[in-house]
CSV table of C-alpha atoms in Angstrom, one decimal:
chain,number,residue,atom,x,y,z
A,1,MET,CA,49.7,115.0,136.8
A,2,ASP,CA,48.5,113.7,139.9
A,3,GLY,CA,45.0,113.3,138.2
A,4,ASP,CA,46.4,111.2,135.5
A,5,ALA,CA,48.4,109.0,137.9
A,6,SER,CA,45.4,108.4,140.1
A,7,GLN,CA,43.3,107.7,137.0
A,8,GLY,CA,46.0,105.1,135.9
A,9,ARG,CA,45.9,103.4,139.3
A,10,ALA,CA,42.3,103.2,139.2
A,11,ALA,CA,42.3,101.6,135.7
A,12,ASP,CA,44.8,99.0,137.2
A,13,SER,CA,42.8,98.3,140.1
A,14,ALA,CA,39.7,97.7,137.7
A,15,ILE,CA,41.5,94.8,135.9
A,16,ASP,CA,41.2,91.5,137.5
A,17,TRP,CA,44.9,90.2,136.9
A,18,GLN,CA,44.0,86.9,138.4
A,19,GLU,CA,41.3,86.3,135.9
A,20,VAL,CA,43.7,87.3,133.0
A,21,ARG,CA,46.3,84.8,134.3
A,22,GLY,CA,43.7,82.2,134.5
A,23,ARG,CA,42.6,82.8,131.0
A,24,LEU,CA,46.2,82.5,129.5
A,25,ALA,CA,46.8,79.4,131.5
A,26,ARG,CA,43.6,77.8,130.0
A,27,ARG,CA,44.7,78.9,126.5
A,28,ASN,CA,48.1,77.5,127.0
A,29,ALA,CA,46.6,74.3,128.2
A,30,VAL,CA,44.5,74.0,125.1
A,31,LEU,CA,47.6,74.6,122.8
A,32,ALA,CA,49.6,72.0,124.8
A,33,GLN,CA,46.8,69.6,124.3
A,34,SER,CA,46.6,70.3,120.5
A,35,PHE,CA,50.4,69.8,120.0
A,36,ALA,CA,50.1,66.6,122.1
A,37,GLY,CA,47.4,65.3,119.8
A,38,ARG,CA,44.6,65.7,122.5
A,39,GLY,CA,41.6,68.1,122.9
A,40,PRO,CA,38.7,69.2,120.8
A,41,TRP,CA,40.9,70.7,118.0
A,42,ALA,CA,43.0,67.5,117.7
A,43,ASP,CA,39.8,65.5,117.6
A,44,ALA,CA,38.2,67.6,115.1
A,45,LEU,CA,41.3,67.2,112.8
A,46,LEU,CA,41.3,63.4,113.3
A,47,ASP,CA,37.6,63.1,112.5
A,48,ARG,CA,38.1,65.0,109.3
A,49,ARG,CA,41.2,62.7,108.3
A,50,ALA,CA,38.9,59.7,109.0
A,51,GLU,CA,36.4,60.9,106.8
A,52,GLU,CA,38.9,61.5,104.0
A,53,LEU,CA,40.5,58.0,104.4
A,54,ALA,CA,36.9,56.6,104.3
A,55,GLU,CA,36.0,58.0,100.9
A,56,PRO,CA,36.7,55.5,98.0
A,57,PRO,CA,39.9,56.1,96.1
A,58,PRO,CA,39.5,57.4,92.5
A,59,ALA,CA,39.2,54.8,89.8
A,60,PHE,CA,42.4,53.7,88.4
A,61,ASP,CA,43.0,54.8,84.9
A,62,ARG,CA,45.3,52.5,83.3
A,63,GLU,CA,45.9,54.9,80.3
A,64,SER,CA,47.0,57.7,82.5
A,65,ALA,CA,49.5,55.3,84.2
A,66,GLY,CA,51.5,54.7,80.9
A,67,ILE,CA,55.0,55.8,80.3
A,68,PRO,CA,55.5,58.6,77.6
A,69,MET,CA,57.5,57.0,74.9
A,70,LEU,CA,58.7,57.6,71.3
A,71,VAL,CA,57.3,54.9,68.9
A,72,ALA,CA,59.5,54.4,66.0
A,73,ARG,CA,60.5,51.8,63.5
A,74,GLY,CA,63.9,50.1,62.7
A,75,ALA,CA,64.2,48.0,59.5
A,76,GLU,CA,61.9,45.2,60.7
A,77,THR,CA,60.9,46.2,64.2
A,78,LEU,CA,58.6,48.7,66.0
A,79,TYR,CA,60.3,50.1,69.1
A,80,GLY,CA,59.3,52.0,72.2
A,81,LEU,CA,61.7,54.3,73.6
A,82,GLU,CA,61.3,56.4,76.9
A,83,LEU,CA,61.0,60.0,76.2
A,84,ARG,CA,62.8,61.2,79.2
A,85,HIS,CA,66.1,59.5,77.7
A,86,LEU,CA,65.9,61.2,74.5
A,87,GLY,CA,67.1,64.5,73.2
A,88,GLN,CA,66.9,65.9,69.7
A,89,ILE,CA,65.4,64.1,66.7
A,90,VAL,CA,66.5,65.3,63.3
A,91,PRO,CA,66.4,63.9,59.6
A,92,MET,CA,69.7,62.0,59.1
A,93,PRO,CA,72.8,64.2,58.7
A,94,ARG,CA,75.7,63.4,56.7
A,95,LEU,CA,77.4,60.3,58.1
A,96,ALA,CA,81.1,59.7,58.2
A,97,ARG,CA,82.2,56.1,58.4
A,98,VAL,CA,84.7,55.0,61.1
A,99,PRO,CA,87.1,52.1,60.0
A,100,GLY,CA,87.2,49.3,62.5
A,101,ALA,CA,84.1,50.6,64.4
A,102,PRO,CA,81.7,48.0,66.1
A,103,HIS,CA,78.9,46.4,63.9
A,104,ALA,CA,76.3,48.3,65.6
A,105,VAL,CA,78.1,51.8,65.0
A,106,LEU,CA,77.3,53.3,61.6
A,107,GLY,CA,79.7,56.1,61.9
A,108,VAL,CA,79.9,59.4,63.4
A,109,ILE,CA,77.5,62.5,62.8
A,110,ALA,CA,77.4,66.1,63.9
A,111,ILE,CA,74.3,67.6,65.5
A,112,ALA,CA,74.2,71.3,66.7
A,113,GLY,CA,77.9,71.3,66.7
A,114,ARG,CA,78.3,68.1,68.6
A,115,VAL,CA,80.2,65.1,67.0
A,116,MET,CA,78.8,61.7,68.2
A,117,ARG,CA,78.7,58.1,67.3
A,118,LEU,CA,75.6,56.8,65.5
A,119,PHE,CA,74.2,53.4,66.5
A,120,ASP,CA,71.9,51.4,64.3
A,121,ILE,CA,68.9,50.5,66.4
A,122,ASP,CA,68.5,47.0,64.8
A,123,ARG,CA,72.0,46.1,65.0
A,124,LEU,CA,72.3,47.2,68.5
A,125,CYS,CA,69.3,45.3,69.5
A,126,GLY,CA,70.2,42.2,67.3
A,127,SER,CA,66.7,42.4,65.9
A,128,GLY,CA,67.5,42.0,62.2
A,129,PRO,CA,70.0,42.9,59.5
A,130,GLY,CA,70.0,46.6,60.3
A,131,ALA,CA,70.6,49.4,58.0
A,132,GLY,CA,71.9,48.4,54.5
A,133,ALA,CA,74.6,50.5,52.7
A,134,GLU,CA,72.0,52.1,50.5
A,135,ALA,CA,69.6,53.2,53.3
A,136,GLU,CA,72.2,54.5,55.9
A,137,GLN,CA,71.5,58.0,54.8
A,138,SER,CA,67.8,57.9,55.2
A,139,GLY,CA,65.5,58.0,58.3
A,140,TYR,CA,66.2,60.0,61.5
A,141,ALA,CA,68.9,60.2,64.2
A,142,VAL,CA,67.7,60.7,67.9
A,143,VAL,CA,70.2,62.0,70.4
A,144,LEU,CA,70.2,59.9,73.6
A,145,ARG,CA,70.8,61.6,77.0
A,146,THR,CA,73.8,59.5,78.0
A,147,GLY,CA,75.0,61.8,80.7
A,148,GLY,CA,78.6,61.3,79.2
A,149,ARG,CA,79.9,60.7,75.7
A,150,PRO,CA,77.4,61.7,73.2
A,151,ALA,CA,75.5,58.9,71.1
A,152,ALA,CA,72.6,58.8,68.8
A,153,LEU,CA,70.3,56.1,67.3
A,154,ARG,CA,69.5,55.6,63.6
A,155,LEU,CA,65.7,55.1,63.2
A,156,ARG,CA,64.0,54.4,59.9
A,157,GLU,CA,60.6,56.0,60.9
A,158,VAL,CA,59.4,58.1,63.8
A,159,GLU,CA,55.7,57.3,64.1
A,160,ARG,CA,54.3,59.2,67.3
A,161,VAL,CA,54.7,60.0,70.9
A,162,ALA,CA,52.3,57.9,73.1
A,163,ASP,CA,51.8,57.0,76.7
A,164,ILE,CA,52.5,53.3,76.8
A,165,VAL,CA,51.8,50.8,79.7
A,166,PRO,CA,54.4,48.1,79.4
A,167,PRO,CA,53.2,44.5,79.9
A,168,ARG,CA,54.1,42.9,83.3
A,169,THR,CA,55.5,39.9,81.6
A,170,PRO,CA,59.1,40.2,80.7
A,171,ALA,CA,60.3,39.8,77.1
A,172,PRO,CA,61.6,36.3,76.2
A,173,ALA,CA,65.2,35.8,76.3
A,174,GLU,CA,65.5,35.5,72.5
A,175,ALA,CA,64.3,39.1,72.3
A,176,GLY,CA,67.8,40.1,73.4
A,177,PRO,CA,69.1,41.8,76.5
A,178,LEU,CA,67.9,45.3,75.5
A,179,VAL,CA,64.4,44.6,75.2
A,180,ARG,CA,62.2,44.9,78.4
A,181,ALA,CA,58.8,43.7,77.1
A,182,ILE,CA,56.9,43.0,74.1
A,183,ALA,CA,53.5,45.0,73.6
A,184,GLY,CA,50.4,43.6,72.1
A,185,ASP,CA,51.1,45.3,68.7
A,186,ARG,CA,54.7,43.4,68.8
A,187,MET,CA,56.4,46.6,69.7
A,188,ALA,CA,59.8,46.0,71.4
A,189,ILE,CA,59.8,48.3,74.6
A,190,LEU,CA,63.5,49.0,75.3
A,191,ASP,CA,65.2,48.7,78.6
A,192,MET,CA,66.6,52.3,78.2
A,193,ALA,CA,69.2,51.7,81.2
A,194,ALA,CA,70.8,48.7,79.5
A,195,LEU,CA,70.7,50.5,76.2
A,196,LEU,CA,72.7,53.6,77.5
A,197,ASP,CA,75.1,51.3,79.1
A,198,ALA,CA,75.6,49.6,75.7
A,199,VAL,CA,76.4,52.8,74.0
A,200,LYS,CA,78.7,54.0,76.6
A,201,THR,CA,81.2,51.2,75.9
């Protein structure tokens, strides 16, 4: 036992504790500089960040900046509706008329067990005569994500889904309050926030 204790004391005496404390102090100083944004480590990080900022940005791809939209037709007008505000799209279900309903409301329908008002998109946007009595049972119903009372739009044709870049020039006043812009192919891009407000009333 005495031999082991003497060996331990000899090992302790062989360690230069002052040197150990000095190394720890120097490492702590380097860490403190780094966290304070100084020192070699921080300088290297800033150099790398400067190199990244100096690189030219990737070319702007106008097509990739488009908004996903459903492109669909009413009686006379081509419409663009933002997909994020739309739910199911189904062939026109059975329509039940509602006496005294507003002009834009064709009646009520049931989709997946939910009863909702069906709005004619042309009548709602004031862009044409809207659905005639003979055509109200044709076309498609698209459910709107209203966040409240369920509602759907009646569309004549569903053409495609595409990324659309809305023109920066706003639509003329005569296009109506629900039309945000008119695209080059005369597509009426709808202001979905205004449309959703309209169907909530």
